[in-house]
Amino acid sequence: MADPVPDPWKEHADSEAEPWAPIMLLLPDGRQRLEVRLYDRRQDDHEPWMYLIGAPLWQHAGGGAIEPVEFRTWVTPEVLEPIPGVDMSVVPKHRVTRDPEPAPRWGWVTRPKARGRGLIIHDHDCEHVEGGGRELGIEEALDAMLRPGAEACTSCDAAAVLVPMLQLGEGYA
């Protein structure tokens, strides 16, 4: 009698119990189906539901031997079919909503020069604007650059952005 085929999920069964339910996976050829384990269901904001499945496979174990393993991957519902009578309520279900990222802020801040007259214009994220300063939009920052004694900070993006913008306007007055 041949040796019994090892159970590819044995290592998972022996470890701390992880909830799962059997479900059928439609294989890419469109005709074959494989029973797999469903471990998790997740939806991020307005994205489609995704399902974490585990499929039994074989892998090379060295010395010509093979051993059973479980391959886990996320799939969409189109490739899954519920098995009649299987209770899916044991499988975790998560809806993840993410706070929208704030729109990037492209602003400028003026600070008086340490000595003398004039001001320095910084990007709003510049380390040299701790403690605040007057906030400006792009047009106000360009106007401020034209004042006597004004300069753009070279430690942030101010000089790299504002100076070339001013040079673009030269010759068009």
PDB file of C-alpha atoms in Angstrom:
ATOM      1  CA  MET A   1       0.000   0.000   0.000  1.00  0.00           C
ATOM      2  CA  ALA A   2       1.325   3.447  -0.934  1.00  0.00           C
ATOM      3  CA  ASP A   3       2.113   6.030   1.694  1.00  0.00           C
ATOM      4  CA  PRO A   4      -0.811   8.359   2.372  1.00  0.00           C
ATOM      5  CA  VAL A   5      -0.616  11.761   0.710  1.00  0.00           C
ATOM      6  CA  PRO A   6       0.308  14.321   3.370  1.00  0.00           C
ATOM      7  CA  ASP A   7      -2.200  17.017   4.238  1.00  0.00           C
ATOM      8  CA  PRO A   8      -0.865  20.384   2.958  1.00  0.00           C
ATOM      9  CA  TRP A   9      -2.715  22.176   5.754  1.00  0.00           C
ATOM     10  CA  LYS A  10      -1.480  19.949   8.586  1.00  0.00           C
ATOM     11  CA  GLU A  11       1.023  22.511   9.880  1.00  0.00           C
ATOM     12  CA  HIS A  12      -1.771  25.093  10.081  1.00  0.00           C
ATOM     13  CA  ALA A  13      -4.111  22.675  11.821  1.00  0.00           C
ATOM     14  CA  ASP A  14      -1.438  21.893  14.424  1.00  0.00           C
ATOM     15  CA  SER A  15      -0.750  25.572  15.159  1.00  0.00           C
ATOM     16  CA  GLU A  16      -3.071  27.958  16.930  1.00  0.00           C
ATOM     17  CA  ALA A  17      -6.462  27.755  15.239  1.00  0.00           C
ATOM     18  CA  GLU A  18      -6.964  30.369  12.542  1.00  0.00           C
ATOM     19  CA  PRO A  19     -10.572  30.747  11.390  1.00  0.00           C
ATOM     20  CA  TRP A  20     -11.245  29.711   7.813  1.00  0.00           C
ATOM     21  CA  ALA A  21     -13.970  28.288   5.608  1.00  0.00           C
ATOM     22  CA  PRO A  22     -13.716  26.133   2.496  1.00  0.00           C
ATOM     23  CA  ILE A  23     -14.552  27.806  -0.800  1.00  0.00           C
ATOM     24  CA  MET A  24     -14.114  26.875  -4.469  1.00  0.00           C
ATOM     25  CA  LEU A  25     -11.499  28.670  -6.579  1.00  0.00           C
ATOM     26  CA  LEU A  26     -12.108  28.854 -10.325  1.00  0.00           C
ATOM     27  CA  LEU A  27      -8.770  28.166 -12.015  1.00  0.00           C
ATOM     28  CA  PRO A  28      -7.559  30.320 -14.933  1.00  0.00           C
ATOM     29  CA  ASP A  29      -8.570  27.771 -17.589  1.00  0.00           C
ATOM     30  CA  GLY A  30     -12.203  28.508 -16.637  1.00  0.00           C
ATOM     31  CA  ARG A  31     -13.133  24.818 -16.344  1.00  0.00           C
ATOM     32  CA  GLN A  32     -11.351  23.496 -13.277  1.00  0.00           C
ATOM     33  CA  ARG A  33     -12.195  24.273  -9.681  1.00  0.00           C
ATOM     34  CA  LEU A  34     -10.095  23.732  -6.583  1.00  0.00           C
ATOM     35  CA  GLU A  35     -11.260  23.715  -2.983  1.00  0.00           C
ATOM     36  CA  VAL A  36      -9.205  26.264  -1.044  1.00  0.00           C
ATOM     37  CA  ARG A  37      -9.392  27.903   2.355  1.00  0.00           C
ATOM     38  CA  LEU A  38     -10.818  31.377   2.800  1.00  0.00           C
ATOM     39  CA  TYR A  39      -9.055  33.244   5.636  1.00  0.00           C
ATOM     40  CA  ASP A  40     -10.028  36.904   5.336  1.00  0.00           C
ATOM     41  CA  ARG A  41     -12.321  39.309   3.492  1.00  0.00           C
ATOM     42  CA  ARG A  42     -11.364  42.964   3.129  1.00  0.00           C
ATOM     43  CA  GLN A  43     -12.560  46.084   1.353  1.00  0.00           C
ATOM     44  CA  ASP A  44     -10.574  49.326   1.261  1.00  0.00           C
ATOM     45  CA  ASP A  45     -12.777  52.400   0.784  1.00  0.00           C
ATOM     46  CA  HIS A  46     -14.330  52.129  -2.683  1.00  0.00           C
ATOM     47  CA  GLU A  47     -12.140  49.274  -3.907  1.00  0.00           C
ATOM     48  CA  PRO A  48     -13.632  45.832  -4.652  1.00  0.00           C
ATOM     49  CA  TRP A  49     -13.784  43.192  -1.951  1.00  0.00           C
ATOM     50  CA  MET A  50     -10.621  41.089  -1.759  1.00  0.00           C
ATOM     51  CA  TYR A  51     -10.412  37.580  -0.344  1.00  0.00           C
ATOM     52  CA  LEU A  52      -7.350  35.954   1.224  1.00  0.00           C
ATOM     53  CA  ILE A  53      -7.224  32.313   0.205  1.00  0.00           C
ATOM     54  CA  GLY A  54      -4.838  29.454   0.851  1.00  0.00           C
ATOM     55  CA  ALA A  55      -4.324  26.865  -1.908  1.00  0.00           C
ATOM     56  CA  PRO A  56      -2.588  23.520  -1.370  1.00  0.00           C
ATOM     57  CA  LEU A  57       0.512  23.031  -3.518  1.00  0.00           C
ATOM     58  CA  TRP A  58       3.731  21.043  -3.578  1.00  0.00           C
ATOM     59  CA  GLN A  59       7.252  22.388  -3.246  1.00  0.00           C
ATOM     60  CA  HIS A  60      10.717  20.932  -3.657  1.00  0.00           C
ATOM     61  CA  ALA A  61      12.092  19.818  -0.291  1.00  0.00           C
ATOM     62  CA  GLY A  62      15.632  18.930  -1.381  1.00  0.00           C
ATOM     63  CA  GLY A  63      17.101  15.560  -2.253  1.00  0.00           C
ATOM     64  CA  GLY A  64      14.395  14.900  -4.814  1.00  0.00           C
ATOM     65  CA  ALA A  65      11.606  15.010  -2.239  1.00  0.00           C
ATOM     66  CA  ILE A  66       8.534  17.200  -2.341  1.00  0.00           C
ATOM     67  CA  GLU A  67       6.425  18.431   0.514  1.00  0.00           C
ATOM     68  CA  PRO A  68       2.969  19.962   0.825  1.00  0.00           C
ATOM     69  CA  VAL A  69       2.668  23.704   1.358  1.00  0.00           C
ATOM     70  CA  GLU A  70      -0.031  26.309   1.345  1.00  0.00           C
ATOM     71  CA  PHE A  71       0.219  29.252  -1.056  1.00  0.00           C
ATOM     72  CA  ARG A  72      -1.712  32.327   0.132  1.00  0.00           C
ATOM     73  CA  THR A  73      -2.856  35.152  -2.087  1.00  0.00           C
ATOM     74  CA  TRP A  74      -5.554  37.802  -2.382  1.00  0.00           C
ATOM     75  CA  VAL A  75      -8.198  37.341  -5.100  1.00  0.00           C
ATOM     76  CA  THR A  76     -11.377  39.093  -6.213  1.00  0.00           C
ATOM     77  CA  PRO A  77     -14.816  37.488  -5.809  1.00  0.00           C
ATOM     78  CA  GLU A  78     -15.150  36.707  -9.527  1.00  0.00           C
ATOM     79  CA  VAL A  79     -12.860  33.675  -9.157  1.00  0.00           C
ATOM     80  CA  LEU A  80     -14.572  32.232  -6.068  1.00  0.00           C
ATOM     81  CA  GLU A  81     -17.723  30.170  -5.642  1.00  0.00           C
ATOM     82  CA  PRO A  82     -19.304  29.504  -2.251  1.00  0.00           C
ATOM     83  CA  ILE A  83     -19.849  25.872  -1.308  1.00  0.00           C
ATOM     84  CA  PRO A  84     -23.527  25.265  -0.504  1.00  0.00           C
ATOM     85  CA  GLY A  85     -24.110  24.814   3.212  1.00  0.00           C
ATOM     86  CA  VAL A  86     -20.724  26.248   4.308  1.00  0.00           C
ATOM     87  CA  ASP A  87     -20.947  28.866   7.075  1.00  0.00           C
ATOM     88  CA  MET A  88     -18.826  31.844   6.033  1.00  0.00           C
ATOM     89  CA  SER A  89     -19.494  33.791   9.227  1.00  0.00           C
ATOM     90  CA  VAL A  90     -16.315  32.360  10.816  1.00  0.00           C
ATOM     91  CA  VAL A  91     -14.155  34.216   8.275  1.00  0.00           C
ATOM     92  CA  PRO A  92     -13.159  37.731   9.391  1.00  0.00           C
ATOM     93  CA  LYS A  93     -14.630  40.553   7.348  1.00  0.00           C
ATOM     94  CA  HIS A  94     -13.076  44.039   7.392  1.00  0.00           C
ATOM     95  CA  ARG A  95     -14.037  47.330   5.835  1.00  0.00           C
ATOM     96  CA  VAL A  96     -11.086  49.654   5.914  1.00  0.00           C
ATOM     97  CA  THR A  97     -11.688  53.352   5.420  1.00  0.00           C
ATOM     98  CA  ARG A  98      -8.733  55.591   5.058  1.00  0.00           C
ATOM     99  CA  ASP A  99      -8.733  59.283   5.822  1.00  0.00           C
ATOM    100  CA  PRO A 100      -8.162  61.168   2.608  1.00  0.00           C
ATOM    101  CA  GLU A 101      -4.674  62.550   2.426  1.00  0.00           C
ATOM    102  CA  PRO A 102      -4.629  66.310   2.682  1.00  0.00           C
ATOM    103  CA  ALA A 103      -4.000  68.053  -0.587  1.00  0.00           C
ATOM    104  CA  PRO A 104      -0.380  69.027  -0.954  1.00  0.00           C
ATOM    105  CA  ARG A 105       0.139  72.537   0.240  1.00  0.00           C
ATOM    106  CA  TRP A 106       2.320  74.766  -1.854  1.00  0.00           C
ATOM    107  CA  GLY A 107       2.726  77.853   0.253  1.00  0.00           C
ATOM    108  CA  TRP A 108       5.421  80.244   1.224  1.00  0.00           C
ATOM    109  CA  VAL A 109       6.349  81.939   4.466  1.00  0.00           C
ATOM    110  CA  THR A 110       8.255  85.209   4.938  1.00  0.00           C
ATOM    111  CA  ARG A 111      10.551  85.824   7.865  1.00  0.00           C
ATOM    112  CA  PRO A 112      12.535  89.001   8.555  1.00  0.00           C
ATOM    113  CA  LYS A 113      16.269  88.720   8.020  1.00  0.00           C
ATOM    114  CA  ALA A 114      18.316  88.313  11.187  1.00  0.00           C
ATOM    115  CA  ARG A 115      20.286  91.504  10.482  1.00  0.00           C
ATOM    116  CA  GLY A 116      19.411  94.385   8.292  1.00  0.00           C
ATOM    117  CA  ARG A 117      16.381  95.100   6.264  1.00  0.00           C
ATOM    118  CA  GLY A 118      14.517  92.726   4.076  1.00  0.00           C
ATOM    119  CA  LEU A 119      13.032  89.307   4.374  1.00  0.00           C
ATOM    120  CA  ILE A 120      13.669  85.710   3.471  1.00  0.00           C
ATOM    121  CA  ILE A 121      11.012  83.664   1.718  1.00  0.00           C
ATOM    122  CA  HIS A 122      10.787  79.976   2.653  1.00  0.00           C
ATOM    123  CA  ASP A 123       8.752  76.974   1.548  1.00  0.00           C
ATOM    124  CA  HIS A 124       6.052  76.360   4.186  1.00  0.00           C
ATOM    125  CA  ASP A 125       7.816  73.102   5.223  1.00  0.00           C
ATOM    126  CA  CYS A 126      11.247  74.684   5.653  1.00  0.00           C
ATOM    127  CA  GLU A 127      12.982  73.963   8.953  1.00  0.00           C
ATOM    128  CA  HIS A 128      13.835  77.667   9.256  1.00  0.00           C
ATOM    129  CA  VAL A 129      10.199  78.775   9.624  1.00  0.00           C
ATOM    130  CA  GLU A 130       9.632  77.246  13.053  1.00  0.00           C
ATOM    131  CA  GLY A 131       7.649  79.737  15.051  1.00  0.00           C
ATOM    132  CA  GLY A 132       5.708  80.862  12.003  1.00  0.00           C
ATOM    133  CA  GLY A 133       5.795  83.871   9.816  1.00  0.00           C
ATOM    134  CA  ARG A 134       3.509  85.487   7.290  1.00  0.00           C
ATOM    135  CA  GLU A 135       2.021  82.912   4.918  1.00  0.00           C
ATOM    136  CA  LEU A 136       1.804  83.767   1.224  1.00  0.00           C
ATOM    137  CA  GLY A 137       0.402  82.285  -1.952  1.00  0.00           C
ATOM    138  CA  ILE A 138       2.598  81.977  -5.048  1.00  0.00           C
ATOM    139  CA  GLU A 139       1.750  85.399  -6.483  1.00  0.00           C
ATOM    140  CA  GLU A 140       2.365  87.131  -3.151  1.00  0.00           C
ATOM    141  CA  ALA A 141       5.676  85.272  -2.777  1.00  0.00           C
ATOM    142  CA  LEU A 142       6.814  86.415  -6.233  1.00  0.00           C
ATOM    143  CA  ASP A 143       5.820  90.006  -5.410  1.00  0.00           C
ATOM    144  CA  ALA A 144       7.742  89.776  -2.121  1.00  0.00           C
ATOM    145  CA  MET A 145      10.825  88.566  -4.008  1.00  0.00           C
ATOM    146  CA  LEU A 146      10.804  91.830  -5.971  1.00  0.00           C
ATOM    147  CA  ARG A 147      11.101  93.976  -2.822  1.00  0.00           C
ATOM    148  CA  PRO A 148      14.509  95.452  -1.940  1.00  0.00           C
ATOM    149  CA  GLY A 149      16.525  93.151   0.327  1.00  0.00           C
ATOM    150  CA  ALA A 150      14.288  90.112  -0.277  1.00  0.00           C
ATOM    151  CA  GLU A 151      15.816  86.731  -0.996  1.00  0.00           C
ATOM    152  CA  ALA A 152      14.711  83.147  -1.284  1.00  0.00           C
ATOM    153  CA  CYS A 153      15.912  80.532   1.189  1.00  0.00           C
ATOM    154  CA  THR A 154      18.449  78.122  -0.290  1.00  0.00           C
ATOM    155  CA  SER A 155      17.809  75.436   2.349  1.00  0.00           C
ATOM    156  CA  CYS A 156      14.367  74.624   0.974  1.00  0.00           C
ATOM    157  CA  ASP A 157      12.565  74.768  -2.384  1.00  0.00           C
ATOM    158  CA  ALA A 158      12.065  78.545  -2.315  1.00  0.00           C
ATOM    159  CA  ALA A 159      15.181  79.485  -4.317  1.00  0.00           C
ATOM    160  CA  ALA A 160      14.788  76.534  -6.702  1.00  0.00           C
ATOM    161  CA  VAL A 161      11.182  77.476  -7.510  1.00  0.00           C
ATOM    162  CA  LEU A 162      10.768  81.221  -7.061  1.00  0.00           C
ATOM    163  CA  VAL A 163      13.982  82.490  -8.692  1.00  0.00           C
ATOM    164  CA  PRO A 164      13.418  80.625 -12.005  1.00  0.00           C
ATOM    165  CA  MET A 165       9.800  81.815 -12.024  1.00  0.00           C
ATOM    166  CA  LEU A 166      10.948  85.407 -11.732  1.00  0.00           C
ATOM    167  CA  GLN A 167      13.493  84.867 -14.511  1.00  0.00           C
ATOM    168  CA  LEU A 168      10.743  83.578 -16.789  1.00  0.00           C
ATOM    169  CA  GLY A 169       9.024  86.968 -16.550  1.00  0.00           C
ATOM    170  CA  GLU A 170      12.099  88.986 -17.514  1.00  0.00           C
ATOM    171  CA  GLY A 171      11.843  90.605 -20.917  1.00  0.00           C
ATOM    172  CA  TYR A 172       8.035  90.486 -21.007  1.00  0.00           C
ATOM    173  CA  ALA A 173       7.351  93.768 -19.252  1.00  0.00           C
TER     174      ALA A 173
END
